[in-house]
């Protein structure tokens, strides 16, 4: 396999694949997916690269991209690499204050913005961002502020690169590009404190391309990937680079809320996602089973039972299933499992990388039982995404896979997972103290995650920095409880309260439609959502479900009291990060009275 520097990757792939489709994006007016060939992709990258050079962008200068997923994001990314510049993606949902912080911290001069929301957020803080020279607007429908005299639309910017006026300079820079160059600075969304810019070099990305080639042996240029997670997220960014390196087709999902539609339209063979996607699939199936009766219900339950026996108790352990079990599995494979996959939109599925949070064992067992090849892995922004995963045919419940080739992993004090290798960050941008705290004198990066190794197979146990200590001196791992309880179909969001408290409690955002349906079935009347959630029968429903799910936990770890919230946690209120992780400190402050009431 040839490994091209990212500065020339798209051009080399265009020479190989020509007019074959590289990217697709959804045209919302016609509800069709429009193709972009490798030749067109390469041409657009050259135009943008020349426009950047014409604008005076320097070697290793930081360029900002504040947008939801669009083909233009990739044009700018690879055009910047051709100029040896550095790209800094901002989450499309970032607030003006978050955008202001990153712009100032990275001294960004040129900021590319996606749609009206990003433009409004960026323009509102321009006066506080002294490095900014110009906003470049991807979407032609953006209404510019009347006071705006400097912003231009992307097509206007690209025209500055037509005729290749800076071709020689760009070619010279691309030829001089090294693996030592910085490629990206990815700002962690941060559940506590201010964001830190994780520096990732071209060497780190190339190291990951090599490792994934060795590990993902069934992945090829025949695969079709749906780019669903934000490209700002290291997981989707890294996965998309791997896809482009492989020559796989990448279909770019613009609006995250459209995933249920777009996944059926694209029918991807591969797609990286977070566990929440599969939790919703699981909850949907459980809901379907709960509402079925008779033969259909019995068949669905038996299909899951047979799948677990066949795939988990036999194939996973390298054993041959008994003939009758195998025949029953094949029958369900053509019927129940096939219908489920078609309903989701993954009937052409090859495999589906999943990471970003702990995956509950029940979810793993269910997904593998019905023949979906979910590949659970582990990684961080600081590790340039993947640290560990299995190949497609292997899986082990409770494990996050086998450590990638070329990466060193050891277990340190407090069972902390330590990493060392070419794919690990060199440190945090302009934050020497934070870098020293994370990377020791021997070059080991301290992840803050606890776990253990069985050979090269990695298991996670807890997040060291998030351990709670009750006032009785007991340690609680909130993620373990949240992961377990979060699979319940009635629970949408949950945060555990325990630090310096007498016992464990929880704030729960229910799945409101399910609760309302339950109330209808039980004849419960109510004047408001708050009144509904306070109803003793609804409280009993949640008490029973929580007690059932948390039986495996020690008594001191179990939720003793909970509060059902009539409104969900939100980014607008500062309670969620851009990756939808709950900011515990903010939630604790916002809901202090409710929390204190649980401990009266």
XYZ file of C-alpha atoms in Angstrom:
600
model
C 0.000 0.000 0.000
C 1.311 3.456 -0.912
C 1.136 6.130 1.789
C 0.802 9.617 0.373
C 1.262 12.749 2.462
C -2.149 14.361 3.073
C -0.946 17.389 1.077
C -1.133 15.333 -2.151
C -3.420 12.423 -1.204
C -6.488 13.607 -3.150
C -4.469 14.308 -6.311
C -2.778 10.890 -6.214
C -6.171 9.207 -5.713
C -7.588 11.197 -8.655
C -4.755 9.858 -10.838
C -5.746 6.348 -9.757
C -9.560 6.575 -9.772
C -10.310 9.424 -12.230
C -14.050 9.838 -12.772
C -15.064 7.331 -10.157
C -17.211 8.836 -7.356
C -15.242 10.007 -4.317
C -17.896 11.988 -2.410
C -21.662 12.421 -2.394
C -23.811 15.015 -0.691
C -27.571 15.384 -0.381
C -29.338 18.053 -2.418
C -32.322 18.934 -0.250
C -34.350 20.531 -3.039
C -34.382 17.393 -5.185
C -33.866 14.867 -2.315
C -31.096 13.241 -4.331
C -27.453 12.504 -3.602
C -25.138 14.351 -5.972
C -21.779 12.792 -6.874
C -18.320 14.373 -6.836
C -15.686 12.413 -8.741
C -12.069 12.084 -7.680
C -11.079 14.361 -10.579
C -13.581 17.017 -9.468
C -12.461 16.649 -5.860
C -8.829 17.129 -6.885
C -9.697 20.149 -9.053
C -11.589 21.854 -6.224
C -8.734 21.233 -3.793
C -6.286 22.826 -6.259
C -8.503 25.897 -6.693
C -8.925 26.378 -2.943
C -5.209 25.760 -2.361
C -4.345 28.480 -4.848
C -6.913 30.836 -3.347
C -5.380 30.293 0.104
C -1.918 31.033 -1.295
C -3.243 34.140 -3.063
C -4.757 35.274 0.246
C -1.313 35.142 1.813
C -1.792 32.078 4.003
C 1.598 31.058 5.354
C 3.293 27.754 6.106
C 1.870 26.264 9.349
C -0.668 29.092 9.664
C -3.893 28.165 11.478
C -7.116 28.166 9.420
C -10.544 27.782 11.041
C -13.505 25.763 9.692
C -16.763 26.492 11.550
C -19.351 24.361 9.771
C -21.482 21.275 9.759
C -20.329 18.445 7.483
C -20.000 19.636 3.875
C -17.781 18.722 0.906
C -16.326 22.235 1.220
C -14.884 21.287 4.619
C -12.753 18.635 2.925
C -11.777 20.969 0.076
C -10.417 23.475 2.601
C -8.800 20.758 4.696
C -6.724 19.288 1.879
C -6.076 22.680 0.268
C -4.615 23.831 3.564
C -2.418 20.730 3.757
C -1.159 21.495 0.222
C 0.029 24.852 1.605
C 1.464 23.179 4.726
C -1.150 25.100 6.742
C -3.018 23.785 9.800
C -6.798 23.327 9.955
C -8.806 23.889 13.126
C -12.403 22.651 13.009
C -15.012 24.227 15.293
C -18.173 22.331 16.186
C -21.118 23.624 14.146
C -23.065 24.051 17.393
C -20.382 26.160 19.104
C -21.583 29.254 20.929
C -20.155 32.698 20.092
C -18.058 32.536 23.279
C -16.602 29.138 22.323
C -15.794 30.348 18.804
C -14.198 33.503 20.222
C -11.977 31.483 22.553
C -10.658 29.194 19.789
C -10.156 32.019 17.267
C -8.120 34.009 19.780
C -6.208 31.047 21.205
C -5.114 29.909 17.722
C -4.743 33.419 16.206
C -6.983 32.481 13.265
C -7.025 34.971 10.359
C -9.319 33.134 7.942
C -12.474 31.439 9.217
C -14.700 29.405 6.888
C -18.316 29.263 8.099
C -21.061 26.872 7.015
C -24.549 28.318 7.389
C -26.420 31.228 8.988
C -26.004 30.022 12.578
C -22.208 29.812 12.301
C -21.994 33.145 10.460
C -24.099 34.922 13.098
C -22.067 33.403 15.934
C -18.736 34.334 14.326
C -19.758 37.834 13.252
C -21.102 38.655 16.719
C -17.630 38.253 18.258
C -15.492 39.675 15.439
C -14.813 42.817 17.446
C -13.306 40.654 20.191
C -11.167 38.593 17.778
C -8.298 40.817 16.683
C -6.558 38.185 14.544
C -9.519 37.644 12.192
C -9.089 39.120 8.741
C -11.998 37.552 6.861
C -14.980 35.191 7.096
C -15.541 32.977 4.046
C -19.147 31.755 3.740
C -19.887 28.280 2.341
C -23.660 28.737 1.963
C -24.833 31.300 -0.609
C -28.121 31.758 1.300
C -26.370 33.321 4.315
C -27.660 36.835 4.922
C -24.689 39.050 5.752
C -24.947 41.723 8.418
C -25.335 45.240 7.027
C -22.159 46.264 8.879
C -20.126 43.452 7.313
C -17.656 44.860 4.778
C -15.050 42.071 4.665
C -16.788 38.680 4.395
C -17.058 36.929 1.026
C -18.841 33.828 -0.229
C -16.895 30.653 -0.887
C -17.439 30.745 -4.652
C -15.988 34.262 -4.727
C -13.012 33.087 -2.690
C -12.453 30.070 -4.972
C -12.436 32.293 -8.074
C -9.265 33.847 -6.707
C -7.621 30.481 -7.363
C -8.816 30.047 -10.933
C -6.127 30.047 -13.582
C -3.733 28.687 -10.972
C -1.960 32.013 -10.314
C -0.181 30.523 -7.308
C 0.338 27.064 -8.730
C 4.136 27.121 -8.409
C 4.046 28.258 -4.780
C 1.513 25.578 -3.818
C 3.463 22.879 -5.676
C 6.655 23.991 -3.950
C 4.999 23.875 -0.525
C 3.475 20.441 -1.172
C 6.874 19.123 -2.267
C 8.445 20.483 0.926
C 5.717 19.143 3.243
C 7.013 16.747 5.899
C 5.486 14.304 8.342
C 6.774 16.563 11.084
C 4.341 19.324 9.977
C 1.324 20.014 12.120
C -1.916 18.984 10.353
C -4.688 19.816 12.815
C -5.403 21.381 16.168
C -8.554 19.800 17.597
C -10.040 21.557 20.575
C -11.491 19.204 23.161
C -14.982 20.283 24.122
C -14.113 19.939 27.807
C -16.656 18.843 30.443
C -14.667 20.957 32.909
C -12.435 23.980 32.397
C -11.517 25.728 29.162
C -10.892 23.782 25.924
C -7.391 22.545 25.108
C -6.053 22.442 21.557
C -4.729 18.953 20.805
C -1.944 19.132 18.221
C -1.891 16.336 15.625
C 0.928 15.963 13.111
C 0.952 14.430 9.638
C 3.106 11.665 11.082
C 0.324 10.851 13.560
C -2.267 10.553 10.795
C -0.005 8.480 8.542
C 0.767 6.178 11.448
C -2.972 5.625 11.865
C -3.451 4.902 8.157
C -0.769 2.202 8.322
C -2.220 0.673 11.506
C -5.756 0.575 10.121
C -4.588 -1.076 6.916
C -3.087 -3.872 9.007
C -6.130 -4.236 11.265
C -9.122 -3.726 8.905
C -8.408 -6.441 6.371
C -11.948 -6.556 4.910
C -12.114 -2.791 4.242
C -11.619 -1.780 0.585
C -12.315 0.808 -2.103
C -15.628 -0.964 -2.727
C -17.039 0.278 0.590
C -19.443 3.207 1.006
C -19.193 5.256 4.202
C -21.809 7.628 5.599
C -20.056 10.593 7.211
C -22.476 11.027 10.119
C -20.541 12.298 13.152
C -19.152 15.855 12.949
C -15.855 16.078 11.038
C -14.746 18.188 14.004
C -14.786 14.981 16.071
C -11.466 13.121 15.881
C -13.279 9.823 15.297
C -15.129 10.931 12.153
C -12.151 12.957 10.924
C -9.780 10.017 11.295
C -12.279 7.575 9.809
C -12.871 9.862 6.797
C -9.112 10.134 6.195
C -8.894 6.332 6.285
C -11.791 6.084 3.794
C -10.182 8.557 1.379
C -6.838 6.779 1.710
C -8.577 3.481 0.872
C -10.492 4.972 -2.051
C -13.875 4.267 -0.439
C -16.852 6.468 -1.297
C -17.788 9.017 1.387
C -21.393 10.258 1.601
C -21.575 13.421 3.677
C -24.537 13.824 6.027
C -25.232 17.549 6.440
C -27.766 17.542 9.270
C -27.277 15.071 12.157
C -31.035 14.947 12.843
C -31.608 13.553 9.328
C -29.640 10.363 9.949
C -32.704 8.086 9.991
C -33.561 9.287 6.472
C -30.091 9.550 4.975
C -28.912 6.156 6.226
C -31.799 4.502 4.353
C -31.005 6.516 1.206
C -27.258 5.766 1.261
C -27.377 2.228 2.712
C -23.720 2.454 3.812
C -21.478 -0.570 4.088
C -19.461 1.176 6.823
C -20.177 4.062 9.214
C -18.500 5.181 12.391
C -20.812 6.154 15.237
C -21.077 6.556 18.988
C -22.792 3.950 21.213
C -25.899 6.140 21.519
C -26.791 5.287 17.906
C -26.909 1.561 18.707
C -28.640 2.185 22.038
C -31.483 3.822 20.104
C -31.615 0.864 17.699
C -31.796 -1.481 20.696
C -34.489 0.635 22.385
C -36.503 0.680 19.160
C -36.406 -3.107 18.885
C -37.387 -3.516 22.546
C -40.280 -1.118 22.009
C -41.380 -3.119 18.945
C -41.247 -6.392 20.885
C -43.168 -4.851 23.808
C -46.063 -3.931 21.510
C -46.215 -7.240 19.625
C -48.253 -10.263 20.692
C -48.579 -13.934 19.887
C -46.497 -15.602 17.186
C -44.738 -12.427 16.009
C -43.511 -11.563 19.504
C -42.395 -15.138 20.165
C -40.528 -15.229 16.838
C -38.684 -11.976 17.549
C -37.643 -13.114 21.021
C -36.530 -16.496 19.692
C -34.532 -14.838 16.901
C -32.519 -12.835 19.446
C -32.065 -15.917 21.664
C -30.876 -18.056 18.732
C -28.544 -15.288 17.536
C -26.898 -14.999 20.950
C -26.428 -18.736 21.211
C -25.071 -19.063 17.650
C -22.806 -16.008 17.489
C -21.756 -15.477 21.094
C -21.616 -18.985 22.560
C -20.217 -20.716 19.482
C -18.737 -18.576 16.684
C -17.160 -16.025 19.044
C -15.356 -18.830 20.855
C -14.221 -20.497 17.638
C -16.638 -23.408 18.016
C -18.905 -24.884 15.333
C -22.635 -24.420 16.106
C -24.870 -27.547 16.180
C -26.635 -28.175 12.867
C -30.174 -27.375 14.050
C -29.032 -24.154 15.741
C -27.181 -23.146 12.580
C -30.229 -23.839 10.383
C -32.486 -21.788 12.683
C -29.935 -18.953 12.599
C -29.826 -19.029 8.795
C -33.629 -18.863 8.686
C -33.669 -15.799 10.943
C -30.783 -14.305 8.959
C -33.005 -14.288 5.853
C -36.098 -13.059 7.719
C -35.970 -11.260 11.080
C -32.340 -10.041 10.960
C -32.628 -9.027 7.290
C -35.810 -7.030 7.986
C -34.176 -5.298 10.969
C -31.095 -4.317 8.942
C -33.235 -3.062 6.057
C -35.389 -1.039 8.463
C -32.272 0.648 9.889
C -30.685 1.106 6.451
C -27.656 -1.155 6.891
C -28.702 -4.141 4.799
C -25.451 -3.791 2.806
C -23.391 -3.523 6.006
C -19.774 -4.639 6.142
C -18.801 -3.384 9.611
C -19.516 -0.423 11.863
C -16.791 1.130 14.054
C -18.169 2.395 17.374
C -16.378 4.416 20.054
C -16.567 7.614 22.082
C -18.136 6.144 25.221
C -18.627 2.829 26.987
C -20.852 0.354 25.133
C -23.162 -1.544 27.524
C -22.770 -5.314 27.353
C -26.482 -5.726 26.556
C -26.070 -3.581 23.448
C -23.005 -5.548 22.293
C -24.759 -8.859 22.818
C -27.899 -7.757 20.965
C -26.070 -6.190 17.989
C -23.837 -9.231 17.460
C -26.767 -11.607 18.022
C -28.622 -10.177 15.017
C -25.517 -10.353 12.833
C -24.497 -6.679 12.796
C -20.713 -6.381 12.817
C -20.280 -3.546 15.293
C -16.592 -2.951 15.943
C -16.102 -1.529 19.426
C -12.924 0.487 19.860
C -11.232 2.972 22.149
C -9.416 6.191 21.442
C -8.990 9.837 22.333
C -8.404 13.094 20.531
C -4.868 12.949 21.939
C -4.273 9.515 20.380
C -5.363 10.675 16.908
C -8.499 8.550 17.351
C -8.018 4.773 17.533
C -5.983 3.102 20.262
C -7.604 -0.318 20.011
C -10.175 -2.346 18.060
C -10.576 -5.871 16.735
C -10.674 -6.898 13.101
C -14.157 -7.341 11.655
C -14.715 -11.004 12.521
C -13.511 -10.778 16.143
C -15.269 -9.371 19.166
C -15.175 -9.881 22.913
C -17.967 -8.596 25.119
C -16.632 -6.027 27.579
C -13.411 -5.391 25.649
C -12.486 -2.387 23.497
C -10.358 -4.476 21.179
C -6.731 -5.227 20.522
C -4.159 -2.433 20.682
C -3.189 -1.235 17.182
C 0.175 -2.255 15.717
C 3.008 0.150 16.453
C 1.392 1.632 19.566
C 2.784 1.049 23.055
C 0.349 0.678 25.942
C 1.086 0.032 29.595
C -0.870 0.201 32.824
C 0.410 2.771 35.335
C -0.526 3.840 38.848
C -4.226 3.542 39.755
C -4.481 1.212 36.724
C -4.234 4.230 34.407
C -3.820 3.486 30.698
C -0.617 5.054 29.348
C 0.147 5.449 25.630
C 3.289 6.046 23.595
C 3.815 6.074 19.824
C 3.818 8.090 16.602
C 0.037 8.578 16.670
C 0.073 10.313 20.070
C -0.183 14.106 20.331
C 2.965 16.089 20.991
C 1.002 18.244 23.399
C -1.582 20.972 23.843
C -1.321 24.139 21.765
C 0.274 26.997 23.749
C -0.290 25.113 27.025
C 3.074 23.927 28.338
C 1.854 23.151 31.855
C -1.068 21.064 30.611
C 1.298 19.222 28.254
C 3.752 18.458 31.080
C 0.900 17.195 33.229
C -0.286 14.814 30.486
C 3.006 13.569 28.981
C 5.707 12.378 31.364
C 9.498 12.555 30.959
C 9.578 9.140 29.258
C 7.027 10.199 26.650
C 4.034 8.316 28.066
C 0.695 10.048 27.607
C -1.552 9.679 30.657
C -5.120 9.060 29.445
C -6.995 9.468 32.727
C -8.792 6.191 31.901
C -8.319 3.109 34.046
C -8.220 -0.396 32.616
C -6.245 -3.596 32.194
C -4.639 -5.676 29.463
C -4.963 -9.356 28.586
C -2.044 -9.717 26.232
C -2.737 -6.918 23.708
C -6.506 -6.903 24.359
C -7.642 -3.831 26.293
C -10.443 -3.511 28.837
C -11.696 -0.239 30.335
C -12.901 -0.050 33.912
C -13.489 3.610 34.799
C -12.563 7.217 34.216
C -10.100 8.052 37.012
C -10.754 11.783 36.953
C -14.517 11.275 37.156
C -14.594 8.954 40.160
C -16.952 10.218 42.860
C -16.270 9.739 46.556
C -19.308 9.645 48.805
C -19.248 11.210 52.267
C -18.981 7.620 53.561
C -15.629 7.219 51.774
C -16.919 4.915 49.036
C -15.805 5.433 45.426
C -18.456 5.519 42.697
C -17.878 5.291 38.923
C -20.738 7.379 37.482
C -20.165 6.269 33.872
C -20.770 2.611 34.733
C -24.149 3.410 36.270
C -25.099 5.888 33.560
C -24.167 3.405 30.848
C -26.222 0.640 32.474
C -29.317 2.719 33.196
C -29.081 4.636 29.913
C -30.077 1.578 27.874
C -33.584 1.673 29.324
C -36.086 2.719 26.682
C -37.714 5.200 29.070
C -34.424 7.025 29.818
C -33.024 9.555 27.343
C -30.363 11.333 29.469
C -29.058 10.600 32.952
C -26.429 12.078 35.225
C -25.356 10.485 38.496
C -24.932 12.592 41.646
C -22.709 11.182 44.397
C -19.604 13.294 45.038
C -19.377 14.170 48.759
C -22.975 13.002 49.215
C -24.349 10.357 51.605
C -25.699 8.162 48.809
C -26.106 7.988 45.040
C -28.911 9.899 43.315
C -29.707 10.728 39.693
C -31.221 13.404 37.483
C -33.119 11.721 34.653
C -34.487 13.098 31.394
C -37.141 10.593 30.311
C -38.102 9.682 26.753
C -41.243 11.806 26.964
C -43.303 10.127 24.188
C -42.861 6.708 25.847
C -43.899 8.072 29.245
C -46.922 9.782 27.697
C -47.907 6.549 25.937
C -47.593 4.639 29.239
C -49.808 7.246 30.933
C -52.412 6.846 28.204
C -52.421 3.064 28.613
C -52.785 3.358 32.416
C -55.434 6.065 32.270
C -53.229 8.673 33.963
C -54.454 12.226 33.421
C -52.275 15.294 33.777
C -52.284 19.017 33.033
C -48.550 19.424 32.358
C -45.417 17.365 31.772
C -44.143 18.232 35.254
C -47.397 16.962 36.775
C -47.136 13.750 34.753
C -43.564 13.061 35.891
C -44.502 13.674 39.530
C -47.350 11.161 39.375
C -46.722 8.254 41.832
C -47.431 5.657 39.111
C -44.759 7.191 36.853
C -42.342 7.376 39.778
C -43.030 3.694 40.513
C -42.428 2.805 36.858
C -38.941 4.342 36.946
C -38.163 2.948 40.409
C -38.921 -0.593 39.243
C -36.896 -0.264 36.044
C -33.902 1.307 37.819
C -33.891 -1.329 40.566
C -33.950 -4.094 37.953
C -31.074 -2.644 35.923
C -28.750 -1.838 38.823
C -28.886 -5.188 40.614
C -25.300 -6.047 39.630
C -23.936 -2.995 41.478
C -22.931 -2.983 45.137
C -25.571 -1.532 47.483
C -23.562 1.656 48.066
C -23.261 2.177 44.263
C -27.000 1.972 43.581
C -29.279 4.947 42.910
C -31.384 5.564 46.007
C -33.333 8.609 44.808
C -33.937 10.248 41.462
C -35.643 13.279 39.942
C -37.390 13.220 36.562
C -36.788 16.435 34.636
C -39.512 17.999 32.441
C -36.903 19.572 30.127
C -33.796 17.928 28.604
C -30.204 19.006 29.208
C -29.098 21.260 26.346
C -26.108 22.929 24.732
C -27.992 26.236 24.775
C -28.006 26.158 28.577
C -24.353 25.127 28.679
C -25.229 21.699 30.125
C -23.880 19.663 27.194
C -20.592 19.794 25.327
C -20.535 19.856 21.520
C -20.131 16.080 21.614
C -23.265 15.862 23.801
C -21.403 14.896 26.963
C -23.000 16.213 30.148
C -21.093 18.984 31.921
C -21.449 17.750 35.475
C -20.384 21.015 37.081
C -22.912 23.080 35.140
C -25.720 20.587 35.779
C -24.870 20.506 39.487
C -25.123 24.291 39.593
C -28.303 24.595 37.511
C -30.155 21.894 39.451
C -28.715 22.555 42.918
C -32.116 23.006 44.577
C -33.506 19.775 43.105
C -30.336 17.889 44.047
C -30.345 19.236 47.603
C -33.995 18.265 47.927
C -33.111 14.615 47.205
C -30.778 14.675 50.227
C -33.159 16.336 52.692
